[in-house]
Amino acid sequence: MLQSRSVSTTRTFLVSNQIHEGVPAAVALKSAIKVGTKPAEHPHSDTRSPLERFRTAPKKPLSVTDLVSPAWCELQYWYTLTKHGRKKRTSAMKQGSAVHKVLEDQVHRTVQIDIETKEDAWGLRIWNVIQELRTLRETGQTRELEVWGTIDGLVVNGVIDELSYICPDHELEVLLQRTPKKEKKLPPADQTSISDFFKTKGSMNDDDETIYEDALEEQDYSATGSSQNSMSILLAHNNLNTLWSLMISEFKITFPDGAESLGGVLKAEYRSRDSGEIVGIKTVPMDNEDLNGYLEEELRWWKGEREAKGVVVEEAFKCRSCDFAEECEWRLYKVEEATQKARLRKGRKTSAV
């Protein structure tokens, strides 16, 4: 029976075939800084919050990418928004889109649909969700499922890479069922990225070397349509209101117990950008308290209640691949701070002699 099933969620990351060797934090900090480089100027003339500036109508609402990307480095995402408005599509992102498309085509048969109006575009998005939910019920798996929700009263849009009725880690699921609920706590202070969450919370099927620093690079998702012949259904739901109501009813059929229909084990799947082959799998127990704690802190930045933060010194290796490394105020400040500490230590040694 459908009611007895729990749905498993999978997130797919695309990684390069190169393994980046670790370097000392101090070396990573200095590696891309030119002498005399001036820090980027803050846009003091605009005192609006990031939410007001970049995610308020007529601009698009918040996305899951907006909430996850700052986990790599908030300052990097802030510079991206203020200088470019959005992350520029790179060759790596295009490769990632191609891999996602191949995986999606294994589950869905897609056709090209001509879009003439905004209403057409919205109708296609809603219809895709309806077909993907039906595919999940009929085959036990679906990919690229678009979802909408609210967090703290804000609309958030995202795409789930994969949903399946197959549990990715039965041993972990049994362990979670036997473990009593823990007391409420805040996320670890040193958990500054999603990769940290996987390292501290998850169980790895392959070597941890398969998790690379660029694994969280933003993916580009393209909405595609279903070619299933359901003209009678579309004619009976020929406006956005009725089509949306049909989608909600499909959600209720697919997830009869709401959130309780979802399993407690998540899977992170790492694939090569070049071949699309799996290079690592990690299973993670779902932890609503940790997630809510992270979201609460991240929304404080989006709402302008605090400044964007740079990475901790131990994660300075991230700066090597950052487009804003040479102008980053945090990076320059940390280098100056390290230089001053070195001078103080040298001065103490000299005075002791």
Tab-separated table of C-alpha atoms in Angstrom:
chain	number	residue	atom	x	y	z
A	1	MET	CA	0.000	0.000	0.000
A	2	LEU	CA	1.178	3.528	-0.724
A	3	GLN	CA	0.578	4.590	2.870
A	4	SER	CA	3.230	2.165	4.130
A	5	ARG	CA	5.932	3.563	1.874
A	6	SER	CA	8.359	6.300	2.756
A	7	VAL	CA	9.925	8.413	0.034
A	8	SER	CA	13.714	8.781	-0.114
A	9	THR	CA	15.378	11.989	-1.314
A	10	THR	CA	18.607	12.152	-3.329
A	11	ARG	CA	20.815	15.168	-4.090
A	12	THR	CA	23.254	14.874	-6.991
A	13	PHE	CA	26.527	16.810	-7.017
A	14	LEU	CA	28.828	17.151	-10.022
A	15	VAL	CA	32.556	16.999	-9.326
A	16	SER	CA	35.712	17.407	-11.373
A	17	ASN	CA	38.089	14.540	-12.007
A	18	GLN	CA	40.918	16.367	-10.265
A	19	ILE	CA	41.536	15.894	-6.555
A	20	HIS	CA	42.674	19.152	-4.982
A	21	GLU	CA	45.423	18.612	-2.441
A	22	GLY	CA	45.116	20.428	0.840
A	23	VAL	CA	47.430	23.358	1.560
A	24	PRO	CA	48.108	25.241	4.802
A	25	ALA	CA	45.502	27.903	5.518
A	26	ALA	CA	48.075	30.711	5.577
A	27	VAL	CA	49.377	29.723	2.143
A	28	ALA	CA	45.862	29.508	0.755
A	29	LEU	CA	45.070	32.958	2.094
A	30	LYS	CA	48.048	34.610	0.424
A	31	SER	CA	48.153	32.611	-2.796
A	32	ALA	CA	45.954	34.886	-4.946
A	33	ILE	CA	46.482	38.302	-3.359
A	34	LYS	CA	48.507	40.913	-5.229
A	35	VAL	CA	50.468	43.525	-3.339
A	36	GLY	CA	48.595	46.807	-3.124
A	37	THR	CA	45.210	45.315	-3.936
A	38	LYS	CA	42.399	47.401	-2.495
A	39	PRO	CA	39.313	45.812	-0.971
A	40	ALA	CA	35.980	46.014	-2.725
A	41	GLU	CA	33.865	48.963	-1.694
A	42	HIS	CA	30.588	48.367	0.074
A	43	PRO	CA	27.522	49.793	-1.679
A	44	HIS	CA	26.856	52.257	1.153
A	45	SER	CA	24.356	54.133	-1.001
A	46	ASP	CA	21.995	51.151	-0.853
A	47	THR	CA	20.999	50.189	2.678
A	48	ARG	CA	18.366	47.646	1.677
A	49	SER	CA	18.697	44.033	2.788
A	50	PRO	CA	19.786	41.367	0.274
A	51	LEU	CA	16.194	40.124	0.308
A	52	GLU	CA	14.837	43.553	-0.630
A	53	ARG	CA	17.485	44.163	-3.274
A	54	PHE	CA	17.583	40.821	-5.040
A	55	ARG	CA	14.564	38.671	-4.135
A	56	THR	CA	11.574	40.987	-4.020
A	57	ALA	CA	9.034	41.369	-6.864
A	58	PRO	CA	9.366	41.927	-9.753
A	59	LYS	CA	12.540	39.866	-9.249
A	60	LYS	CA	12.290	36.138	-8.607
A	61	PRO	CA	11.650	34.844	-5.054
A	62	LEU	CA	14.141	32.989	-2.895
A	63	SER	CA	15.378	29.647	-4.158
A	64	VAL	CA	16.972	26.683	-2.436
A	65	THR	CA	20.196	27.695	-4.203
A	66	ASP	CA	19.963	31.089	-2.478
A	67	LEU	CA	19.843	29.362	0.895
A	68	VAL	CA	22.472	26.689	0.201
A	69	SER	CA	25.142	28.557	-1.788
A	70	PRO	CA	26.085	30.918	1.081
A	71	ALA	CA	27.034	27.826	3.112
A	72	TRP	CA	30.159	27.672	0.929
A	73	CYS	CA	30.917	31.350	1.543
A	74	GLU	CA	28.415	34.107	2.232
A	75	LEU	CA	30.771	36.836	1.071
A	76	GLN	CA	31.303	35.103	-2.249
A	77	TYR	CA	27.535	34.921	-2.795
A	78	TRP	CA	27.150	38.548	-1.721
A	79	TYR	CA	29.783	39.662	-4.252
A	80	THR	CA	28.082	37.540	-6.912
A	81	LEU	CA	24.726	39.215	-6.303
A	82	THR	CA	26.050	42.764	-6.075
A	83	LYS	CA	28.375	42.541	-9.085
A	84	HIS	CA	26.541	40.179	-11.452
A	85	GLY	CA	23.016	39.778	-10.074
A	86	ARG	CA	23.342	36.012	-10.392
A	87	LYS	CA	26.010	33.355	-10.762
A	88	LYS	CA	27.377	33.271	-14.304
A	89	ARG	CA	27.022	29.999	-16.152
A	90	THR	CA	30.372	28.278	-16.389
A	91	SER	CA	31.439	25.351	-18.538
A	92	ALA	CA	31.286	23.183	-15.407
A	93	MET	CA	27.666	24.218	-14.824
A	94	LYS	CA	26.798	23.405	-18.435
A	95	GLN	CA	28.385	19.979	-18.003
A	96	GLY	CA	26.349	19.519	-14.842
A	97	SER	CA	23.135	20.416	-16.665
A	98	ALA	CA	23.944	17.835	-19.335
A	99	VAL	CA	24.465	15.115	-16.711
A	100	HIS	CA	21.183	16.020	-14.994
A	101	LYS	CA	19.382	15.901	-18.356
A	102	VAL	CA	20.701	12.402	-19.094
A	103	LEU	CA	19.529	11.190	-15.675
A	104	GLU	CA	16.126	12.820	-16.116
A	105	ASP	CA	15.657	11.214	-19.541
A	106	GLN	CA	16.122	7.814	-17.911
A	107	VAL	CA	12.888	8.422	-15.989
A	108	HIS	CA	10.845	10.795	-18.160
A	109	ARG	CA	10.287	11.081	-21.903
A	110	THR	CA	10.391	14.767	-22.752
A	111	VAL	CA	9.136	16.832	-25.670
A	112	GLN	CA	9.773	20.428	-26.684
A	113	ILE	CA	6.905	22.823	-25.928
A	114	ASP	CA	6.640	26.308	-27.429
A	115	ILE	CA	5.991	28.953	-24.776
A	116	GLU	CA	4.165	32.114	-25.841
A	117	THR	CA	2.999	33.671	-22.559
A	118	LYS	CA	3.941	33.714	-18.886
A	119	GLU	CA	0.754	31.784	-18.201
A	120	ASP	CA	1.941	29.084	-20.613
A	121	ALA	CA	5.251	28.845	-18.767
A	122	TRP	CA	3.558	28.518	-15.390
A	123	GLY	CA	1.074	25.991	-16.716
A	124	LEU	CA	3.913	23.867	-18.084
A	125	ARG	CA	5.769	23.963	-14.775
A	126	ILE	CA	2.662	22.862	-12.869
A	127	TRP	CA	1.884	20.152	-15.424
A	128	ASN	CA	5.444	18.816	-15.157
A	129	VAL	CA	5.029	18.470	-11.390
A	130	ILE	CA	1.770	16.566	-11.879
A	131	GLN	CA	3.418	14.146	-14.297
A	132	GLU	CA	6.473	13.693	-12.067
A	133	LEU	CA	4.293	12.830	-9.061
A	134	ARG	CA	2.391	10.283	-11.132
A	135	THR	CA	5.684	8.834	-12.359
A	136	LEU	CA	6.804	8.418	-8.741
A	137	ARG	CA	3.642	6.494	-7.879
A	138	GLU	CA	3.756	4.344	-11.011
A	139	THR	CA	7.488	3.539	-11.205
A	140	GLY	CA	8.756	4.231	-7.683
A	141	GLN	CA	11.111	6.981	-8.844
A	142	THR	CA	11.062	10.502	-10.260
A	143	ARG	CA	13.671	13.169	-11.007
A	144	GLU	CA	13.844	16.963	-11.204
A	145	LEU	CA	10.679	17.538	-9.162
A	146	GLU	CA	10.011	21.250	-8.750
A	147	VAL	CA	8.587	22.278	-5.378
A	148	TRP	CA	7.405	25.445	-3.666
A	149	GLY	CA	7.191	26.147	0.034
A	150	THR	CA	7.371	28.851	2.671
A	151	ILE	CA	10.071	29.486	5.262
A	152	ASP	CA	9.389	32.160	7.850
A	153	GLY	CA	6.647	33.517	5.602
A	154	LEU	CA	8.903	33.703	2.529
A	155	VAL	CA	8.167	31.734	-0.645
A	156	VAL	CA	11.046	29.423	-1.604
A	157	ASN	CA	11.358	27.500	-4.876
A	158	GLY	CA	13.565	24.483	-5.536
A	159	VAL	CA	14.118	21.312	-7.542
A	160	ILE	CA	14.546	17.868	-5.951
A	161	ASP	CA	17.077	15.827	-7.916
A	162	GLU	CA	15.489	12.464	-7.182
A	163	LEU	CA	12.682	10.926	-5.134
A	164	SER	CA	12.387	7.171	-4.728
A	165	TYR	CA	10.565	4.542	-2.691
A	166	ILE	CA	13.884	2.699	-2.265
A	167	CYS	CA	15.686	3.493	0.995
A	168	PRO	CA	19.366	4.285	0.237
A	169	ASP	CA	20.610	2.964	3.594
A	170	HIS	CA	18.445	0.419	5.422
A	171	GLU	CA	20.907	0.037	8.317
A	172	LEU	CA	20.848	3.775	8.985
A	173	GLU	CA	17.054	3.809	8.755
A	174	VAL	CA	16.780	1.031	11.354
A	175	LEU	CA	19.269	2.842	13.588
A	176	LEU	CA	17.232	6.047	13.383
A	177	GLN	CA	14.068	4.179	14.335
A	178	ARG	CA	15.778	2.699	17.403
A	179	THR	CA	17.461	5.931	18.515
A	180	PRO	CA	15.388	8.100	20.899
A	181	LYS	CA	14.773	11.675	19.888
A	182	LYS	CA	17.592	13.971	20.981
A	183	GLU	CA	17.237	17.179	22.929
A	184	LYS	CA	16.926	20.398	20.987
A	185	LYS	CA	20.284	21.925	20.127
A	186	LEU	CA	21.863	24.443	17.793
A	187	PRO	CA	23.996	23.442	14.785
A	188	PRO	CA	27.728	22.988	15.535
A	189	ALA	CA	29.546	26.326	15.563
A	190	ASP	CA	32.188	25.035	13.153
A	191	GLN	CA	29.695	23.720	10.609
A	192	THR	CA	30.137	26.328	7.897
A	193	SER	CA	29.231	24.395	4.776
A	194	ILE	CA	26.981	21.633	3.538
A	195	SER	CA	30.082	19.498	2.977
A	196	ASP	CA	30.823	19.808	6.719
A	197	PHE	CA	27.320	18.526	7.414
A	198	PHE	CA	27.992	15.457	5.289
A	199	LYS	CA	31.366	14.859	6.964
A	200	THR	CA	30.045	15.131	10.515
A	201	LYS	CA	26.611	13.560	10.044
A	202	GLY	CA	26.843	11.094	7.193
A	203	SER	CA	28.219	7.680	6.382
A	204	MET	CA	30.348	7.433	3.259
A	205	ASN	CA	30.193	4.507	0.872
A	206	ASP	CA	33.386	5.565	-0.905
A	207	ASP	CA	36.512	7.383	0.236
A	208	ASP	CA	36.035	10.960	1.468
A	209	GLU	CA	38.456	12.063	-1.250
A	210	THR	CA	35.505	11.929	-3.628
A	211	ILE	CA	34.081	15.069	-2.024
A	212	TYR	CA	35.727	18.007	-3.718
A	213	GLU	CA	35.674	21.689	-2.941
A	214	ASP	CA	33.623	22.439	-6.051
A	215	ALA	CA	30.903	19.890	-5.345
A	216	LEU	CA	28.412	22.599	-4.392
A	217	GLU	CA	28.745	24.515	-7.649
A	218	GLU	CA	25.309	25.703	-8.651
A	219	GLN	CA	23.443	23.494	-11.079
A	220	ASP	CA	21.251	24.864	-13.844
A	221	TYR	CA	17.865	23.227	-14.185
A	222	SER	CA	15.793	23.398	-17.347
A	223	ALA	CA	12.042	22.809	-17.170
A	224	THR	CA	10.905	20.174	-19.663
A	225	GLY	CA	7.483	18.917	-20.567
A	226	SER	CA	5.875	15.494	-20.567
A	227	SER	CA	4.620	13.973	-23.788
A	228	GLN	CA	1.999	11.853	-22.044
A	229	ASN	CA	-1.331	12.144	-23.825
A	230	SER	CA	-3.614	13.728	-21.219
A	231	MET	CA	-5.504	16.236	-23.331
A	232	SER	CA	-8.795	15.517	-21.577
A	233	ILE	CA	-7.269	16.377	-18.202
A	234	LEU	CA	-5.790	19.603	-19.550
A	235	LEU	CA	-9.100	20.613	-21.113
A	236	ALA	CA	-10.830	20.033	-17.775
A	237	HIS	CA	-8.182	22.123	-16.005
A	238	ASN	CA	-7.579	24.839	-18.573
A	239	ASN	CA	-6.529	27.680	-16.277
A	240	LEU	CA	-3.811	28.121	-13.670
A	241	ASN	CA	-6.166	27.977	-10.678
A	242	THR	CA	-7.706	24.619	-11.571
A	243	LEU	CA	-4.361	23.192	-12.707
A	244	TRP	CA	-2.765	24.244	-9.413
A	245	SER	CA	-5.621	22.577	-7.502
A	246	LEU	CA	-5.026	19.389	-9.492
A	247	MET	CA	-1.334	19.509	-8.568
A	248	ILE	CA	-2.172	19.878	-4.867
A	249	SER	CA	-4.490	16.871	-5.076
A	250	GLU	CA	-1.681	14.868	-6.716
A	251	PHE	CA	0.627	15.796	-3.832
A	252	LYS	CA	-1.987	14.573	-1.341
A	253	ILE	CA	-2.337	11.263	-3.185
A	254	THR	CA	1.435	10.788	-3.433
A	255	PHE	CA	2.151	11.854	0.155
A	256	PRO	CA	-1.017	10.844	2.059
A	257	ASP	CA	0.598	11.473	5.458
A	258	GLY	CA	2.224	14.747	4.478
A	259	ALA	CA	5.774	15.122	5.778
A	260	GLU	CA	5.430	11.796	7.595
A	261	SER	CA	5.401	10.114	4.174
A	262	LEU	CA	9.028	11.134	3.684
A	263	GLY	CA	11.811	8.853	4.863
A	264	GLY	CA	14.405	9.965	7.396
A	265	VAL	CA	17.437	9.091	5.241
A	266	LEU	CA	18.796	11.414	2.550
A	267	LYS	CA	21.334	10.469	-0.103
A	268	ALA	CA	24.033	12.691	-1.602
A	269	GLU	CA	25.259	11.309	-4.904
A	270	TYR	CA	28.519	12.545	-6.429
A	271	ARG	CA	28.989	12.121	-10.183
A	272	SER	CA	31.801	12.938	-12.580
A	273	ARG	CA	31.047	15.948	-14.760
A	274	ASP	CA	32.761	14.281	-17.702
A	275	SER	CA	31.307	10.772	-17.657
A	276	GLY	CA	28.329	11.108	-15.323
A	277	GLU	CA	29.526	8.035	-13.430
A	278	ILE	CA	28.980	7.849	-9.673
A	279	VAL	CA	32.211	8.556	-7.781
A	280	GLY	CA	30.769	8.627	-4.276
A	281	ILE	CA	27.573	8.153	-2.290
A	282	LYS	CA	26.836	9.490	1.162
A	283	THR	CA	23.744	8.867	3.261
A	284	VAL	CA	22.644	11.444	5.804
A	285	PRO	CA	19.985	11.285	8.532
A	286	MET	CA	17.426	14.046	8.206
A	287	ASP	CA	17.690	16.460	11.135
A	288	ASN	CA	15.000	19.135	11.202
A	289	GLU	CA	16.549	20.910	14.187
A	290	ASP	CA	19.918	21.318	12.497
A	291	LEU	CA	18.250	22.388	9.265
A	292	ASN	CA	15.976	24.909	10.978
A	293	GLY	CA	18.913	26.321	12.918
A	294	TYR	CA	20.894	26.801	9.715
A	295	LEU	CA	17.943	28.384	7.890
A	296	GLU	CA	17.215	30.746	10.772
A	297	GLU	CA	20.800	32.019	10.771
A	298	GLU	CA	20.956	32.278	6.979
A	299	LEU	CA	17.705	34.231	6.783
A	300	ARG	CA	19.148	36.731	9.260
A	301	TRP	CA	21.685	37.646	6.571
A	302	TRP	CA	19.090	37.736	3.800
A	303	LYS	CA	16.906	40.033	5.907
A	304	GLY	CA	19.827	42.367	6.607
A	305	GLU	CA	19.994	41.586	10.321
A	306	ARG	CA	23.728	40.831	10.106
A	307	GLU	CA	26.676	41.233	7.714
A	308	ALA	CA	27.836	38.483	5.368
A	309	LYS	CA	30.561	36.262	6.799
A	310	GLY	CA	33.723	34.953	5.181
A	311	VAL	CA	34.978	31.411	5.641
A	312	VAL	CA	36.927	30.364	8.715
A	313	VAL	CA	40.717	30.303	8.286
A	314	GLU	CA	40.734	26.503	8.197
A	315	GLU	CA	38.613	26.672	5.026
A	316	ALA	CA	40.750	29.270	3.278
A	317	PHE	CA	41.387	26.752	0.489
A	318	LYS	CA	38.017	27.843	-0.883
A	319	CYS	CA	39.525	31.231	-1.711
A	320	ARG	CA	41.813	29.717	-4.346
A	321	SER	CA	38.910	29.131	-6.733
A	322	CYS	CA	37.018	32.334	-5.879
A	323	ASP	CA	36.635	35.013	-8.567
A	324	PHE	CA	36.645	37.719	-5.885
A	325	ALA	CA	39.745	36.590	-3.964
A	326	GLU	CA	41.893	39.596	-4.840
A	327	GLU	CA	39.302	42.136	-3.696
A	328	CYS	CA	37.718	40.287	-0.781
A	329	GLU	CA	37.829	42.408	2.368
A	330	TRP	CA	37.694	39.393	4.652
A	331	ARG	CA	40.655	37.746	2.923
A	332	LEU	CA	42.763	40.899	3.040
A	333	TYR	CA	41.858	41.438	6.684
A	334	LYS	CA	42.840	37.880	7.603
A	335	VAL	CA	46.192	38.209	5.824
A	336	GLU	CA	46.892	41.459	7.667
A	337	GLU	CA	45.816	39.859	10.938
A	338	ALA	CA	48.139	36.890	10.372
A	339	THR	CA	51.005	39.242	9.476
A	340	GLN	CA	50.547	41.257	12.668
A	341	LYS	CA	50.493	38.103	14.793
A	342	ALA	CA	53.684	36.882	13.132
A	343	ARG	CA	55.391	40.213	13.867
A	344	LEU	CA	54.319	40.049	17.506
A	345	ARG	CA	55.685	36.527	17.873
A	346	LYS	CA	58.933	37.570	16.243
A	347	GLY	CA	59.152	40.596	18.549
A	348	ARG	CA	58.683	38.441	21.651
A	349	LYS	CA	61.439	36.071	20.550
A	350	THR	CA	63.807	38.991	19.915
A	351	SER	CA	63.141	40.589	23.302
A	352	ALA	CA	63.626	37.252	25.050
A	353	VAL	CA	67.119	36.948	23.550
